[in-house]
PDB file of C-alpha atoms and ligand atoms in Angstrom:
ATOM      1  CA  MET Y   1     151.608  95.300  80.537  1.00 83.00           C
ATOM      2  CA  ARG Y   2     150.315  96.096  77.150  1.00 90.00           C
ATOM      3  CA  LYS Y   3     147.845  99.111  77.869  1.00 91.00           C
ATOM      4  CA  PHE Y   4     148.198 101.881  80.569  1.00 90.00           C
ATOM      5  CA  LEU Y   5     145.080 104.043  81.035  1.00 87.00           C
ATOM      6  CA  ILE Y   6     144.965 107.563  82.201  1.00 85.00           C
ATOM      7  CA  SER Y   7     141.929 109.176  83.328  1.00 84.00           C
ATOM      8  CA  SER Y   8     141.335 112.166  81.031  1.00 86.00           C
ATOM      9  CA  SER Y   9     141.920 115.568  82.024  1.00 82.00           C
ATOM     10  CA  SER Y  10     139.110 116.981  80.008  1.00 82.00           C
ATOM     11  CA  SER Y  11     136.157 115.894  78.013  1.00 84.00           C
ATOM     12  CA  TYR Y  12     136.122 115.728  74.170  1.00 85.00           C
ATOM     13  CA  ARG Y  13     133.708 118.598  74.130  1.00 83.00           C
ATOM     14  CA  ASP Y  14     136.013 120.873  76.359  1.00 80.00           C
ATOM     15  CA  SER Y  15     139.002 119.909  74.320  1.00 81.00           C
ATOM     16  CA  LEU Y  16     137.385 120.835  71.023  1.00 82.00           C
ATOM     17  CA  TYR Y  17     136.048 124.301  72.686  1.00 80.00           C
ATOM     18  CA  TYR Y  18     139.512 125.180  73.754  1.00 77.00           C
ATOM     19  CA  HIS Y  19     141.301 124.138  70.740  1.00 77.00           C
ATOM     20  CA  ASN Y  20     138.614 126.228  68.620  1.00 81.00           C
ATOM     21  CA  GLN Y  21     139.343 129.174  70.839  1.00 80.00           C
ATOM     22  CA  MET Y  22     143.203 128.923  70.627  1.00 78.00           C
ATOM     23  CA  TYR Y  23     143.113 128.304  66.880  1.00 79.00           C
ATOM     24  CA  ALA Y  24     140.872 131.378  66.272  1.00 83.00           C
ATOM     25  CA  LYS Y  25     143.994 133.251  68.175  1.00 83.00           C
ATOM     26  CA  GLY Y  26     146.629 131.593  66.186  1.00 81.00           C
ATOM     27  CA  VAL Y  27     147.990 129.785  69.360  1.00 75.00           C
ATOM     28  CA  LEU Y  28     149.317 126.218  69.423  1.00 71.00           C
ATOM     29  CA  TRP Y  29     148.245 125.142  72.951  1.00 67.00           C
ATOM     30  CA  LEU Y  30     149.954 121.910  74.121  1.00 68.00           C
ATOM     31  CA  ASP Y  31     148.101 121.784  77.339  1.00 67.00           C
ATOM     32  CA  GLU Y  32     145.624 119.064  78.954  1.00 66.00           C
ATOM     33  CA  TRP Y  33     143.383 119.627  75.897  1.00 72.00           C
ATOM     34  CA  CYS Y  34     145.518 117.720  73.549  1.00 79.00           C
ATOM     35  CA  GLU Y  35     146.196 114.596  75.659  1.00 82.00           C
ATOM     36  CA  GLY Y  36     143.682 112.635  73.584  1.00 79.00           C
ATOM     37  CA  PHE Y  37     145.896 112.698  70.554  1.00 79.00           C
ATOM     38  CA  LEU Y  38     149.483 113.425  72.317  1.00 85.00           C
ATOM     39  CA  LEU Y  39     149.464 110.283  74.371  1.00 88.00           C
ATOM     40  CA  PRO Y  40     149.086 107.831  71.481  1.00 86.00           C
ATOM     41  CA  MET Y  41     152.038 109.590  69.665  1.00 88.00           C
ATOM     42  CA  VAL Y  42     154.419 109.359  72.824  1.00 89.00           C
ATOM     43  CA  SER Y  43     153.229 105.573  73.600  1.00 92.00           C
ATOM     44  CA  PRO Y  44     156.531 103.405  73.324  1.00 92.00           C
ATOM     45  CA  ILE Y  45     156.495 100.383  71.162  1.00 92.00           C
ATOM     46  CA  GLY Y  46     154.445  97.518  72.909  1.00 93.00           C
ATOM     47  CA  LEU Y  47     152.686  99.921  75.459  1.00 94.00           C
ATOM     48  CA  ASP Y  48     149.522 101.866  74.430  1.00 93.00           C
ATOM     49  CA  ILE Y  49     148.887 104.744  76.922  1.00 92.00           C
ATOM     50  CA  VAL Y  50     145.465 106.042  76.448  1.00 89.00           C
ATOM     51  CA  SER Y  51     143.517 108.929  77.824  1.00 88.00           C
ATOM     52  CA  ASP Y  52     140.272 107.292  79.073  1.00 87.00           C
ATOM     53  CA  GLY Y  53     136.903 108.944  80.148  1.00 88.00           C
ATOM     54  CA  ALA Y  54     136.855 111.909  77.720  1.00 88.00           C
ATOM     55  CA  GLN Y  55     133.258 111.024  76.770  1.00 88.00           C
ATOM     56  CA  TYR Y  56     131.929 112.107  79.863  1.00 89.00           C
ATOM     57  CA  PRO Y  57     131.089 115.904  80.035  1.00 85.00           C
ATOM     58  CA  SER Y  58     133.337 116.367  83.184  1.00 84.00           C
ATOM     59  CA  LYS Y  59     135.128 114.498  86.002  1.00 84.00           C
ATOM     60  CA  ASN Y  60     132.060 114.969  87.985  1.00 89.00           C
ATOM     61  CA  GLU Y  61     130.097 112.349  86.074  1.00 89.00           C
ATOM     62  CA  LYS Y  62     133.218 109.868  86.451  1.00 88.00           C
ATOM     63  CA  ILE Y  63     133.236 110.772  90.139  1.00 90.00           C
ATOM     64  CA  GLU Y  64     129.522 109.890  90.468  1.00 91.00           C
ATOM     65  CA  LYS Y  65     129.927 106.606  88.710  1.00 89.00           C
ATOM     66  CA  VAL Y  66     132.815 105.244  90.998  1.00 89.00           C
ATOM     67  CA  ILE Y  67     132.457 107.156  94.236  1.00 90.00           C
ATOM     68  CA  ASN Y  68     130.833 104.190  96.031  1.00 88.00           C
ATOM     69  CA  LEU Y  69     133.215 101.464  94.933  1.00 90.00           C
ATOM     70  CA  PRO Y  70     135.519 100.178  97.725  1.00 88.00           C
ATOM     71  CA  ILE Y  71     138.362 100.280  95.523  1.00 87.00           C
ATOM     72  CA  VAL Y  72     137.865 103.906  94.891  1.00 86.00           C
ATOM     73  CA  ARG Y  73     137.642 104.680  98.640  1.00 82.00           C
ATOM     74  CA  LYS Y  74     141.216 102.790  98.976  1.00 81.00           C
ATOM     75  CA  HIS Y  75     142.945 104.337  96.152  1.00 80.00           C
ATOM     76  CA  LEU Y  76     141.396 107.774  95.357  1.00 82.00           C
ATOM     77  CA  ARG Y  77     144.061 110.391  94.813  1.00 82.00           C
ATOM     78  CA  ALA Y  78     142.727 113.848  93.826  1.00 85.00           C
ATOM     79  CA  CYS Y  79     145.820 115.543  94.785  1.00 85.00           C
ATOM     80  CA  THR Y  80     148.531 116.818  92.274  1.00 74.00           C
ATOM     81  CA  GLY Y  81     150.553 118.285  95.178  1.00 71.00           C
ATOM     82  CA  PHE Y  82     152.609 116.411  97.669  1.00 64.00           C
ATOM     83  CA  PHE Y  83     151.256 113.320  99.586  1.00 60.00           C
ATOM     84  CA  ASP Y  84     151.898 113.119 103.229  1.00 63.00           C
ATOM     85  CA  GLU Y  85     153.832 110.173 104.581  1.00 68.00           C
ATOM     86  CA  SER Y  86     150.784 108.112 104.826  1.00 67.00           C
ATOM     87  CA  GLY Y  87     149.914 108.460 100.929  1.00 68.00           C
ATOM     88  CA  ASN Y  88     146.896 110.339 101.528  1.00 73.00           C
ATOM     89  CA  ASP Y  89     146.050 113.464  99.685  1.00 84.00           C
ATOM     90  CA  CYS Y  90     147.311 116.744 101.189  1.00 88.00           C
ATOM     91  CA  GLY Y  91     143.758 117.928 101.742  1.00 88.00           C
ATOM     92  CA  TYR Y  92     144.517 121.538 101.305  1.00 89.00           C
ATOM     93  CA  CYS Y  93     145.446 122.281  97.843  1.00 90.00           C
ATOM     94  CA  LYS Y  94     142.978 123.367  94.953  1.00 90.00           C
ATOM     95  CA  LYS Y  95     142.303 119.791  93.862  1.00 90.00           C
ATOM     96  CA  CYS Y  96     141.735 118.516  97.268  1.00 93.00           C
ATOM     97  CA  ILE Y  97     139.411 121.185  98.217  1.00 94.00           C
ATOM     98  CA  ARG Y  98     137.353 120.829  95.211  1.00 94.00           C
ATOM     99  CA  MET Y  99     137.172 117.099  95.651  1.00 94.00           C
ATOM    100  CA  MET Y 100     135.854 117.699  98.977  1.00 96.00           C
ATOM    101  CA  LEU Y 101     133.253 120.251  97.665  1.00 97.00           C
ATOM    102  CA  ILE Y 102     132.112 117.650  95.131  1.00 96.00           C
ATOM    103  CA  LEU Y 103     131.835 114.764  97.866  1.00 96.00           C
ATOM    104  CA  ASP Y 104     129.890 117.506  99.795  1.00 97.00           C
ATOM    105  CA  ILE Y 105     127.649 118.087  97.041  1.00 97.00           C
ATOM    106  CA  LEU Y 106     126.971 114.277  96.508  1.00 96.00           C
ATOM    107  CA  GLY Y 107     126.267 113.812 100.095  1.00 95.00           C
ATOM    108  CA  GLN Y 108     129.357 111.622 100.675  1.00 94.00           C
ATOM    109  CA  LEU Y 109     131.784 113.933 102.549  1.00 94.00           C
ATOM    110  CA  ASP Y 110     131.203 112.313 106.148  1.00 94.00           C
ATOM    111  CA  LYS Y 111     132.728 108.734 104.405  1.00 92.00           C
ATOM    112  CA  TRP Y 112     135.771 110.505 103.843  1.00 92.00           C
ATOM    113  CA  GLU Y 113     136.890 111.509 107.219  1.00 90.00           C
ATOM    114  CA  ASN Y 114     140.023 109.435 107.202  1.00 87.00           C
ATOM    115  CA  HIS Y 115     141.120 110.638 103.834  1.00 88.00           C
ATOM    116  CA  PHE Y 116     140.528 114.495 103.917  1.00 91.00           C
ATOM    117  CA  PRO Y 117     140.455 117.149 106.462  1.00 92.00           C
ATOM    118  CA  ILE Y 118     136.700 117.599 106.252  1.00 93.00           C
ATOM    119  CA  SER Y 119     136.468 119.515 109.660  1.00 95.00           C
ATOM    120  CA  TYR Y 120     138.888 122.136 107.972  1.00 95.00           C
ATOM    121  CA  PHE Y 121     136.715 122.086 104.761  1.00 95.00           C
ATOM    122  CA  ARG Y 122     133.292 122.536 106.711  1.00 95.00           C
ATOM    123  CA  ARG Y 123     134.846 125.605 108.586  1.00 93.00           C
ATOM    124  CA  ARG Y 124     135.513 127.311 105.395  1.00 93.00           C
ATOM    125  CA  ARG Y 125     132.914 125.856 103.326  1.00 94.00           C
ATOM    126  CA  ARG Y 126     131.558 129.165 102.191  1.00 93.00           C
ATOM    127  CA  TYR Y 127     134.765 130.590 101.193  1.00 92.00           C
ATOM    128  CA  PHE Y 128     135.524 127.584  98.893  1.00 94.00           C
ATOM    129  CA  GLN Y 129     131.858 127.665  97.453  1.00 95.00           C
ATOM    130  CA  CYS Y 130     132.415 131.537  96.801  1.00 94.00           C
ATOM    131  CA  ASP Y 131     135.769 130.828  95.203  1.00 94.00           C
ATOM    132  CA  VAL Y 132     134.165 128.387  92.761  1.00 96.00           C
ATOM    133  CA  VAL Y 133     131.270 130.572  92.014  1.00 95.00           C
ATOM    134  CA  ARG Y 134     133.579 133.493  91.288  1.00 93.00           C
ATOM    135  CA  LEU Y 135     136.063 131.841  89.235  1.00 93.00           C
ATOM    136  CA  ALA Y 136     133.311 130.236  86.902  1.00 94.00           C
ATOM    137  CA  HIS Y 137     132.183 133.889  86.128  1.00 93.00           C
ATOM    138  CA  THR Y 138     135.570 135.764  85.966  1.00 91.00           C
ATOM    139  CA  ASP Y 139     137.556 133.373  84.368  1.00 88.00           C
ATOM    140  CA  ASP Y 140     134.896 130.949  82.605  1.00 84.00           C
ATOM    141  CA  ASP Y 141     136.772 128.002  84.359  1.00 85.00           C
ATOM    142  CA  LEU Y 142     135.137 125.064  83.068  1.00 83.00           C
ATOM    143  CA  SER Y 143     135.807 122.964  86.014  1.00 87.00           C
ATOM    144  CA  CYS Y 144     134.129 125.351  88.428  1.00 93.00           C
ATOM    145  CA  TRP Y 145     131.116 125.523  85.988  1.00 93.00           C
ATOM    146  CA  SER Y 146     130.662 121.617  86.252  1.00 91.00           C
ATOM    147  CA  ILE Y 147     130.725 121.895  90.134  1.00 95.00           C
ATOM    148  CA  ILE Y 148     128.067 124.363  89.648  1.00 96.00           C
ATOM    149  CA  ARG Y 149     125.916 122.225  87.441  1.00 95.00           C
ATOM    150  CA  LEU Y 150     126.443 119.288  89.697  1.00 95.00           C
ATOM    151  CA  ALA Y 151     125.277 121.309  92.651  1.00 97.00           C
ATOM    152  CA  GLU Y 152     122.226 122.237  90.812  1.00 97.00           C
ATOM    153  CA  LYS Y 153     121.510 118.549  89.927  1.00 95.00           C
ATOM    154  CA  TYR Y 154     121.666 117.779  93.633  1.00 96.00           C
ATOM    155  CA  ASN Y 155     119.917 120.895  94.802  1.00 97.00           C
ATOM    156  CA  TYR Y 156     122.957 121.722  96.797  1.00 97.00           C
ATOM    157  CA  LYS Y 157     122.796 125.538  97.417  1.00 95.00           C
ATOM    158  CA  MET Y 158     125.728 127.554  96.055  1.00 96.00           C
ATOM    159  CA  PRO Y 159     126.231 131.247  96.715  1.00 94.00           C
ATOM    160  CA  SER Y 160     125.072 133.552  94.084  1.00 92.00           C
ATOM    161  CA  TYR Y 161     127.840 135.376  91.901  1.00 92.00           C
ATOM    162  CA  THR Y 162     126.801 138.808  93.614  1.00 89.00           C
ATOM    163  CA  TYR Y 163     127.420 137.123  97.101  1.00 89.00           C
ATOM    164  CA  ALA Y 164     130.733 135.459  95.984  1.00 90.00           C
ATOM    165  CA  LYS Y 165     131.920 138.775  94.567  1.00 86.00           C
ATOM    166  CA  CYS Y 166     131.228 140.491  97.762  1.00 84.00           C
ATOM    167  CA  TYR Y 167     132.440 137.687 100.036  1.00 80.00           C
ATOM    168  CA  LYS Y 168     136.097 138.678 100.005  1.00 68.00           C
ATOM    169  CA  GLN Y 169     135.546 142.004 100.917  1.00 68.00           C
ATOM    170  CA  LEU Y 170     132.949 141.300 103.498  1.00 69.00           C
ATOM    171  CA  GLY Y 171     135.206 138.663 104.847  1.00 64.00           C
ATOM    172  CA  GLY Y 172     137.959 141.220 105.485  1.00 54.00           C
ATOM    173  CA  VAL Y 173     135.440 143.598 107.082  1.00 59.00           C
ATOM    174  CA  TYR Y 174     134.277 140.677 109.261  1.00 56.00           C
ATOM    175  CA  SER Y 175     137.627 139.841 110.395  1.00 54.00           C
ATOM    176  CA  LEU Y 176     138.299 143.541 111.152  1.00 56.00           C
ATOM    177  CA  LEU Y 177     135.142 143.757 113.395  1.00 58.00           C
ATOM    178  CA  ARG Y 178     136.126 140.350 114.976  1.00 57.00           C
ATOM    179  CA  LEU Y 179     139.483 142.032 115.874  1.00 55.00           C
ATOM    180  CA  LYS Y 180     137.734 145.054 117.257  1.00 58.00           C
ATOM    181  CA  LYS Y 181     135.568 142.915 119.338  1.00 57.00           C
ATOM    182  CA  VAL Y 182     138.836 141.357 120.787  1.00 55.00           C
ATOM    183  CA  ARG Y 183     140.281 144.782 121.444  1.00 55.00           C
ATOM    184  CA  ASP Y 184     136.911 145.854 123.111  1.00 62.00           C
ATOM    185  CA  LEU Y 185     137.115 142.770 125.199  1.00 57.00           C
ATOM    186  CA  PHE Y 186     140.520 143.495 126.346  1.00 53.00           C
ATOM    187  CA  SER Y 187     140.058 147.156 126.788  1.00 55.00           C
ATOM    188  CA  SER Y 188     136.817 146.467 129.102  1.00 51.00           C
ATOM    189  CA  SER Y 189     138.778 144.077 131.178  1.00 44.00           C
ATOM    190  CA  LYS Y 190     141.335 146.662 132.315  1.00 42.00           C
TER     191      LYS Y 190
HETATM  192 ZN1  LIG G   1     145.954 118.116  97.708  1.00 63.05          ZN
END
């Protein structure tokens, strides 16, 4: 093997954005944003380790390009957590959830039934959508923003920021109401 390609964690555009932000604060931040120049530096003699795909604005554009390839269906791994014994993604971590959201936006989710727990995702879809919208606005999370842009491109309805902000509190109230309903049920059956 002479060359080993690793899918880039971030685009050139995002890398520059974060480097400039950190530079302005006087911070040297050795994070995923520097892999483009760090990987060649740590490549051993005779093997080029290359970060590939940073020319795309986000990972979503890469996913759009390859999602229908049979080899991707077989080998895609979104998870950075623990795989289960079958080698599948865990299906419940942040990376897996966002991958399912992207597949949902692309209208491909049904095809991944054997790979991801899509019924779990569908039950909590609104919660996951709200999480992405909230993080985009509060943390300026570029990954979340790229998902929102992808949703706009595919006319996929995401909740508004106001809705997403309220969702947690409303979700709590809703749970309490459901609990009260169950209590009422028990008290009325006596
Ligand atoms: Zn996972």
